[in-house]
C-alpha cells in the first residue's frame, strides 16, 4: 500500500471523528482566560472569527463538531480537583471533553456564531434552571404524614397536567411558558410542542402521539411546574397555539395550591397588553385571540398529594 493510500485512509477516518470545542462566549470570560500564558489569543473578536473559520472548515470536510460553553471558573475548579496544570492546552482539552458530556452544548449546523452563541447560552440557562429546580424538589423530602416523596409525587402530577394540556390544545404548533416565583428569583421555562409532521394543516388532531417534543425541554418544563405545585408557589402557565389560516390562540392558568386555575380571557389580555416594567398599556397583537383554556378533563388515577 502506498503512502498516498495511507493519507487517503486517514482523511476518511478524520471524517468519522466527532469533535468538541469549548467556546468563550463573552468578553468577561475571554479576559479571564488571558491570565494563562498558553492561551494564544488577545482579542475576543479575532478569537470568535477564528473559531467560526475552524467550524466551517470541519463542516466542509464532513466532520461533526459540538460547541460547548467554556466557563473559566469551572475550568479552574476542574484543574484544582484533578491536579492538572490550568496553563496547558491539554488541560483545556480534557475539561472540554468533560463539559461535552455533562455541560450545555449545541451542534454546529452551519449557522454563524451570532446565531449559535445565543442558542448555546439559552441551553446553559435551561440546564441550570432544571438543575436548580431538581435540587429544590429533592430537598422537600418525604411527607411527614404519609411518607410519600413530595417531589416525586409533584413531578408525576406535573407530567400528567402537561399531557392533558397538550392533548386538549387545538391543532397547531404550541408554545408554552411556565413561570414560578421562588426565592430568590423567578424560574422561567419554555416548551415548544409542534405537530409531528411540522404542518398543522395535515394534523390528525391534538393527540399526544402527533406532537413532537424536545425531551430536555419537556423535562425542564415538568420539573419547574412540579416545583411550583409542590411548594404552592405563585406562578402561571400560558399556551400559545399557531396554525395556518387561523388567528393565534393564547390562554393560560395560574398556579393555585397544587393545581391549575384557568385564567379568564380578560386576565390573559391584560397580562399580554401590560408592560411588565412600567405597568403601562401595550397595544394588543393583531391576529391574536385571547381566550379561556379548554377543560382539562378528569384527573388521572394518581392521587393529589395534599399534606
Tab-separated table of C-alpha atoms in Angstrom:
chain	number	residue	atom	x	y	z
A	1	UNK	CA	0.000	0.000	0.000
A	2	UNK	CA	1.432	3.361	-0.988
A	3	UNK	CA	1.959	6.391	1.245
A	4	UNK	CA	-0.802	8.156	-0.704
A	5	UNK	CA	-3.229	5.368	0.178
A	6	UNK	CA	-2.434	5.776	3.877
A	7	UNK	CA	-3.057	9.519	3.691
A	8	UNK	CA	-6.363	8.941	1.918
A	9	UNK	CA	-7.434	6.475	4.613
A	10	UNK	CA	-6.542	8.953	7.356
A	11	UNK	CA	-8.632	11.627	5.623
A	12	UNK	CA	-11.559	9.215	5.590
A	13	UNK	CA	-11.053	8.399	9.270
A	14	UNK	CA	-10.934	12.097	10.218
A	15	UNK	CA	-14.488	12.415	8.944
A	16	UNK	CA	-15.505	9.709	11.421
A	17	UNK	CA	-14.179	11.634	14.455
A	18	UNK	CA	-16.602	13.870	16.331
A	19	UNK	CA	-15.068	16.955	17.906
A	20	UNK	CA	-15.952	19.443	20.618
A	21	UNK	CA	-14.769	22.998	21.052
A	22	UNK	CA	-15.175	24.931	24.283
A	23	UNK	CA	-16.344	28.436	23.406
A	24	UNK	CA	-15.743	31.595	25.425
A	25	UNK	CA	-18.933	33.415	24.507
A	26	UNK	CA	-18.366	36.800	26.150
A	27	UNK	CA	-15.602	39.305	26.739
A	28	UNK	CA	-15.529	38.783	30.515
A	29	UNK	CA	-14.815	35.046	30.238
A	30	UNK	CA	-12.282	35.704	27.486
A	31	UNK	CA	-10.344	38.154	29.683
A	32	UNK	CA	-10.321	35.582	32.498
A	33	UNK	CA	-8.548	33.060	30.232
A	34	UNK	CA	-5.897	35.564	29.192
A	35	UNK	CA	-4.167	35.086	32.539
A	36	UNK	CA	-2.809	31.796	31.149
A	37	UNK	CA	0.329	32.243	29.038
A	38	UNK	CA	-0.583	29.234	26.881
A	39	UNK	CA	-3.839	30.891	25.812
A	40	UNK	CA	-2.771	32.382	22.492
A	41	UNK	CA	-5.485	34.963	21.788
A	42	UNK	CA	-5.538	38.581	22.931
A	43	UNK	CA	-8.664	39.852	21.139
A	44	UNK	CA	-12.135	38.363	21.615
A	45	UNK	CA	-13.442	39.356	18.178
A	46	UNK	CA	-10.454	37.758	16.456
A	47	UNK	CA	-10.889	34.666	18.605
A	48	UNK	CA	-14.537	34.301	17.554
A	49	UNK	CA	-13.616	34.767	13.886
A	50	UNK	CA	-11.007	32.032	14.111
A	51	UNK	CA	-13.401	29.675	15.892
A	52	UNK	CA	-16.030	30.227	13.207
A	53	UNK	CA	-13.485	29.611	10.447
A	54	UNK	CA	-12.439	26.363	12.125
A	55	UNK	CA	-16.054	25.230	12.448
A	56	UNK	CA	-16.729	25.960	8.775
A	57	UNK	CA	-13.596	24.077	7.737
A	58	UNK	CA	-14.509	20.994	9.762
A	59	UNK	CA	-18.047	21.061	8.384
A	60	UNK	CA	-16.753	21.361	4.806
A	61	UNK	CA	-14.621	18.260	5.378
A	62	UNK	CA	-17.653	16.328	6.603
A	63	UNK	CA	-16.777	16.486	10.315
A	64	UNK	CA	-19.274	16.886	13.146
A	65	UNK	CA	-18.451	19.444	15.838
A	66	UNK	CA	-20.238	20.185	19.085
A	67	UNK	CA	-19.896	23.622	20.643
A	68	UNK	CA	-19.742	23.696	24.448
A	69	UNK	CA	-19.902	26.616	26.850
A	70	UNK	CA	-16.455	27.123	28.407
A	71	UNK	CA	-16.653	28.632	31.893
A	72	UNK	CA	-13.252	29.832	33.256
A	73	UNK	CA	-14.301	29.487	36.912
A	74	UNK	CA	-15.485	25.914	36.408
A	75	UNK	CA	-12.281	25.236	34.487
A	76	UNK	CA	-10.121	26.437	37.383
A	77	UNK	CA	-12.114	24.280	39.809
A	78	UNK	CA	-11.761	21.289	37.481
A	79	UNK	CA	-7.976	21.691	37.312
A	80	UNK	CA	-7.708	22.034	41.091
A	81	UNK	CA	-9.867	18.941	41.605
A	82	UNK	CA	-7.970	16.814	39.086
A	83	UNK	CA	-4.495	18.220	39.889
A	84	UNK	CA	-3.975	19.454	36.333
A	85	UNK	CA	-1.950	22.471	35.261
A	86	UNK	CA	-4.547	25.068	34.180
A	87	UNK	CA	-1.950	26.779	31.971
A	88	UNK	CA	-1.777	23.916	29.494
A	89	UNK	CA	-3.738	23.241	26.270
A	90	UNK	CA	-4.080	19.562	27.233
A	91	UNK	CA	-5.895	20.553	30.435
A	92	UNK	CA	-8.306	22.730	28.492
A	93	UNK	CA	-8.914	19.854	26.104
A	94	UNK	CA	-9.703	17.472	28.988
A	95	UNK	CA	-12.088	19.988	30.538
A	96	UNK	CA	-13.804	20.489	27.182
A	97	UNK	CA	-14.238	16.735	26.850
A	98	UNK	CA	-15.914	16.655	30.271
A	99	UNK	CA	-18.317	19.511	29.598
A	100	UNK	CA	-19.199	17.890	26.272
A	101	UNK	CA	-20.744	15.097	28.345
A	102	UNK	CA	-22.104	16.990	31.347
A	103	UNK	CA	-22.485	20.608	30.284
A	104	UNK	CA	-24.567	22.649	27.841
A	105	UNK	CA	-23.742	22.006	24.178
A	106	UNK	CA	-25.190	22.642	20.731
A	107	UNK	CA	-24.164	21.003	17.449
A	108	UNK	CA	-22.591	23.190	14.801
A	109	UNK	CA	-25.057	23.253	11.921
A	110	UNK	CA	-23.614	25.960	9.698
A	111	UNK	CA	-25.205	28.904	11.493
A	112	UNK	CA	-22.983	31.931	12.119
A	113	UNK	CA	-21.755	32.351	15.673
A	114	UNK	CA	-24.002	35.394	16.067
A	115	UNK	CA	-26.917	32.919	15.982
A	116	UNK	CA	-25.201	29.924	17.570
A	117	UNK	CA	-23.985	31.739	20.695
A	118	UNK	CA	-27.493	32.794	21.865
A	119	UNK	CA	-28.665	29.207	21.342
A	120	UNK	CA	-25.768	27.948	23.459
A	121	UNK	CA	-26.455	30.478	26.219
A	122	UNK	CA	-30.162	29.514	26.179
A	123	UNK	CA	-29.170	25.876	26.548
A	124	UNK	CA	-26.963	26.760	29.517
A	125	UNK	CA	-29.815	28.665	31.183
A	126	UNK	CA	-32.192	25.770	30.524
A	127	UNK	CA	-29.829	23.259	32.098
A	128	UNK	CA	-29.125	25.492	35.114
A	129	UNK	CA	-32.864	26.031	35.639
A	130	UNK	CA	-33.536	22.295	35.538
A	131	UNK	CA	-30.683	21.527	37.960
A	132	UNK	CA	-31.844	24.227	40.389
A	133	UNK	CA	-35.490	23.128	40.305
A	134	UNK	CA	-34.496	19.465	40.659
A	135	UNK	CA	-32.360	20.270	43.704
A	136	UNK	CA	-35.210	22.149	45.395
A	137	UNK	CA	-37.645	19.308	44.648
A	138	UNK	CA	-35.264	16.742	46.118
A	139	UNK	CA	-34.833	18.809	49.289
A	140	UNK	CA	-38.558	18.626	50.023
A	141	UNK	CA	-38.088	15.035	51.167
A	142	UNK	CA	-40.880	12.727	52.331
A	143	UNK	CA	-44.281	13.806	53.608
A	144	UNK	CA	-44.334	13.843	57.420
A	145	UNK	CA	-47.836	12.344	57.405
A	146	UNK	CA	-47.701	9.554	54.819
A	147	UNK	CA	-44.008	9.187	53.961
A	148	UNK	CA	-44.532	9.776	50.226
A	149	UNK	CA	-41.731	11.620	48.445
A	150	UNK	CA	-43.250	15.070	47.869
A	151	UNK	CA	-41.043	15.995	44.933
A	152	UNK	CA	-41.629	12.741	43.088
A	153	UNK	CA	-45.381	12.967	43.614
A	154	UNK	CA	-45.390	16.565	42.334
A	155	UNK	CA	-43.385	15.578	39.268
A	156	UNK	CA	-45.846	12.807	38.449
A	157	UNK	CA	-48.733	15.232	38.822
A	158	UNK	CA	-46.999	17.895	36.687
A	159	UNK	CA	-46.318	15.359	33.941
A	160	UNK	CA	-49.989	14.388	33.938
A	161	UNK	CA	-51.112	18.005	33.755
A	162	UNK	CA	-48.727	18.728	30.876
A	163	UNK	CA	-50.009	15.718	28.946
A	164	UNK	CA	-53.607	16.878	29.377
A	165	UNK	CA	-52.725	20.457	28.401
A	166	UNK	CA	-51.140	19.231	25.175
A	167	UNK	CA	-53.893	16.713	24.484
A	168	UNK	CA	-56.667	19.311	24.793
A	169	UNK	CA	-54.861	22.028	22.792
A	170	UNK	CA	-56.203	22.935	19.345
A	171	UNK	CA	-54.236	21.734	16.304
A	172	UNK	CA	-51.093	23.657	15.513
A	173	UNK	CA	-47.669	24.331	16.931
A	174	UNK	CA	-47.713	25.025	20.660
A	175	UNK	CA	-45.527	27.399	22.646
A	176	UNK	CA	-45.829	27.059	26.417
A	177	UNK	CA	-44.294	29.292	29.069
A	178	UNK	CA	-44.335	28.475	32.780
A	179	UNK	CA	-43.132	30.860	35.486
A	180	UNK	CA	-42.784	30.019	39.173
A	181	UNK	CA	-41.875	32.621	41.789
A	182	UNK	CA	-39.307	31.146	44.152
A	183	UNK	CA	-36.834	32.818	46.473
A	184	UNK	CA	-34.554	34.444	45.460
A	185	UNK	CA	-35.705	34.556	41.824
A	186	UNK	CA	-38.472	33.582	39.442
A	187	UNK	CA	-37.905	30.461	37.372
A	188	UNK	CA	-38.999	30.630	33.738
A	189	UNK	CA	-39.208	27.657	31.394
A	190	UNK	CA	-40.341	27.307	27.789
A	191	UNK	CA	-41.597	24.277	25.888
A	192	UNK	CA	-42.161	24.021	22.131
A	193	UNK	CA	-44.570	21.292	21.069
A	194	UNK	CA	-45.010	21.006	17.317
A	195	UNK	CA	-47.283	18.827	15.235
A	196	UNK	CA	-45.282	15.751	14.314
A	197	UNK	CA	-45.473	16.393	10.603
A	198	UNK	CA	-44.482	20.050	11.018
A	199	UNK	CA	-47.703	21.289	9.392
A	200	UNK	CA	-50.846	21.793	11.412
A	201	UNK	CA	-52.966	21.659	8.261
A	202	UNK	CA	-52.138	17.958	7.951
A	203	UNK	CA	-52.531	17.081	11.622
A	204	UNK	CA	-54.996	14.372	12.534
A	205	UNK	CA	-55.867	16.188	15.735
A	206	UNK	CA	-54.456	17.341	19.041
A	207	UNK	CA	-53.275	13.976	20.314
A	208	UNK	CA	-50.077	13.328	22.185
A	209	UNK	CA	-48.752	10.832	19.611
A	210	UNK	CA	-48.930	13.561	16.916
A	211	UNK	CA	-46.862	16.046	18.933
A	212	UNK	CA	-43.103	16.447	18.624
A	213	UNK	CA	-41.309	17.446	21.842
A	214	UNK	CA	-37.729	18.134	22.779
A	215	UNK	CA	-37.117	15.741	25.669
A	216	UNK	CA	-34.741	18.082	27.511
A	217	UNK	CA	-37.205	20.970	27.249
A	218	UNK	CA	-40.066	18.756	28.422
A	219	UNK	CA	-38.054	17.529	31.417
A	220	UNK	CA	-37.136	21.059	32.475
A	221	UNK	CA	-40.705	22.308	31.989
A	222	UNK	CA	-42.194	19.452	34.013
A	223	UNK	CA	-39.644	19.912	36.801
A	224	UNK	CA	-40.298	23.648	37.174
A	225	UNK	CA	-44.066	23.095	37.105
A	226	UNK	CA	-43.679	20.334	39.701
A	227	UNK	CA	-41.722	22.678	41.966
A	228	UNK	CA	-44.493	25.264	41.781
A	229	UNK	CA	-47.137	22.667	42.593
A	230	UNK	CA	-45.176	21.075	45.435
A	231	UNK	CA	-44.353	24.375	47.146
A	232	UNK	CA	-47.658	26.137	46.345
A	233	UNK	CA	-45.609	28.980	44.857
A	234	UNK	CA	-47.188	31.808	42.856
A	235	UNK	CA	-46.877	31.264	39.148
A	236	UNK	CA	-48.611	30.756	35.870
A	237	UNK	CA	-48.667	28.813	32.626
A	238	UNK	CA	-49.520	30.269	29.220
A	239	UNK	CA	-50.190	28.398	25.990
A	240	UNK	CA	-49.946	29.903	22.510
A	241	UNK	CA	-51.036	27.832	19.513
A	242	UNK	CA	-50.080	28.747	15.957
A	243	UNK	CA	-51.801	27.219	12.946
A	244	UNK	CA	-52.126	28.204	9.264
A	245	UNK	CA	-55.008	30.473	8.242
A	246	UNK	CA	-56.277	30.958	11.801
A	247	UNK	CA	-55.564	33.564	14.489
A	248	UNK	CA	-53.021	32.598	17.122
A	249	UNK	CA	-54.769	31.458	20.296
A	250	UNK	CA	-53.463	32.422	23.742
A	251	UNK	CA	-54.826	31.169	27.051
A	252	UNK	CA	-53.474	30.141	30.409
A	253	UNK	CA	-53.728	29.148	34.030
A	254	UNK	CA	-52.419	30.425	37.354
A	255	UNK	CA	-50.863	28.042	39.851
A	256	UNK	CA	-53.298	27.668	42.708
A	257	UNK	CA	-52.304	25.348	45.536
A	258	UNK	CA	-51.236	22.065	43.963
A	259	UNK	CA	-53.289	22.631	40.807
A	260	UNK	CA	-54.063	24.970	37.924
A	261	UNK	CA	-56.840	27.565	37.854
A	262	UNK	CA	-57.986	28.824	34.423
A	263	UNK	CA	-57.404	32.481	33.609
A	264	UNK	CA	-60.238	34.464	32.081
A	265	UNK	CA	-59.842	35.926	28.603
A	266	UNK	CA	-59.646	39.375	30.197
A	267	UNK	CA	-56.839	38.313	32.520
A	268	UNK	CA	-54.864	36.869	29.625
A	269	UNK	CA	-55.430	40.036	27.592
A	270	UNK	CA	-54.316	42.229	30.495
A	271	UNK	CA	-51.189	40.148	31.019
A	272	UNK	CA	-50.137	40.438	27.377
A	273	UNK	CA	-51.090	44.090	26.987
A	274	UNK	CA	-49.362	45.452	30.099
A	275	UNK	CA	-45.712	46.489	30.171
A	276	UNK	CA	-44.030	44.487	32.936
A	277	UNK	CA	-41.640	47.294	33.956
A	278	UNK	CA	-43.776	50.419	33.637
A	279	UNK	CA	-47.238	48.934	34.124
A	280	UNK	CA	-48.445	50.916	31.122
A	281	UNK	CA	-50.669	49.594	28.378
A	282	UNK	CA	-49.231	47.871	25.316
A	283	UNK	CA	-51.164	47.592	22.064
A	284	UNK	CA	-52.597	44.084	21.566
A	285	UNK	CA	-51.168	41.959	18.772
A	286	UNK	CA	-53.184	41.763	15.604
A	287	UNK	CA	-54.473	38.364	14.568
A	288	UNK	CA	-54.435	37.005	18.118
A	289	UNK	CA	-57.360	35.502	20.018
A	290	UNK	CA	-57.046	35.903	23.802
A	291	UNK	CA	-59.332	33.258	25.291
A	292	UNK	CA	-60.040	30.796	28.060
A	293	UNK	CA	-58.350	27.391	28.216
A	294	UNK	CA	-60.171	24.192	27.317
A	295	UNK	CA	-61.408	21.883	30.057
A	296	UNK	CA	-58.551	19.595	31.050
A	297	UNK	CA	-60.975	16.817	31.909
A	298	UNK	CA	-60.869	14.451	34.815
A	299	UNK	CA	-57.617	13.860	36.621
A	300	UNK	CA	-55.899	10.533	36.140
A	301	UNK	CA	-55.571	7.752	38.705
A	302	UNK	CA	-52.577	9.317	40.517
A	303	UNK	CA	-53.857	10.933	43.754
A	304	UNK	CA	-53.070	14.535	44.566
A	305	UNK	CA	-50.704	14.956	47.471
A	306	UNK	CA	-52.425	17.389	49.851
A	307	UNK	CA	-50.321	17.113	53.006
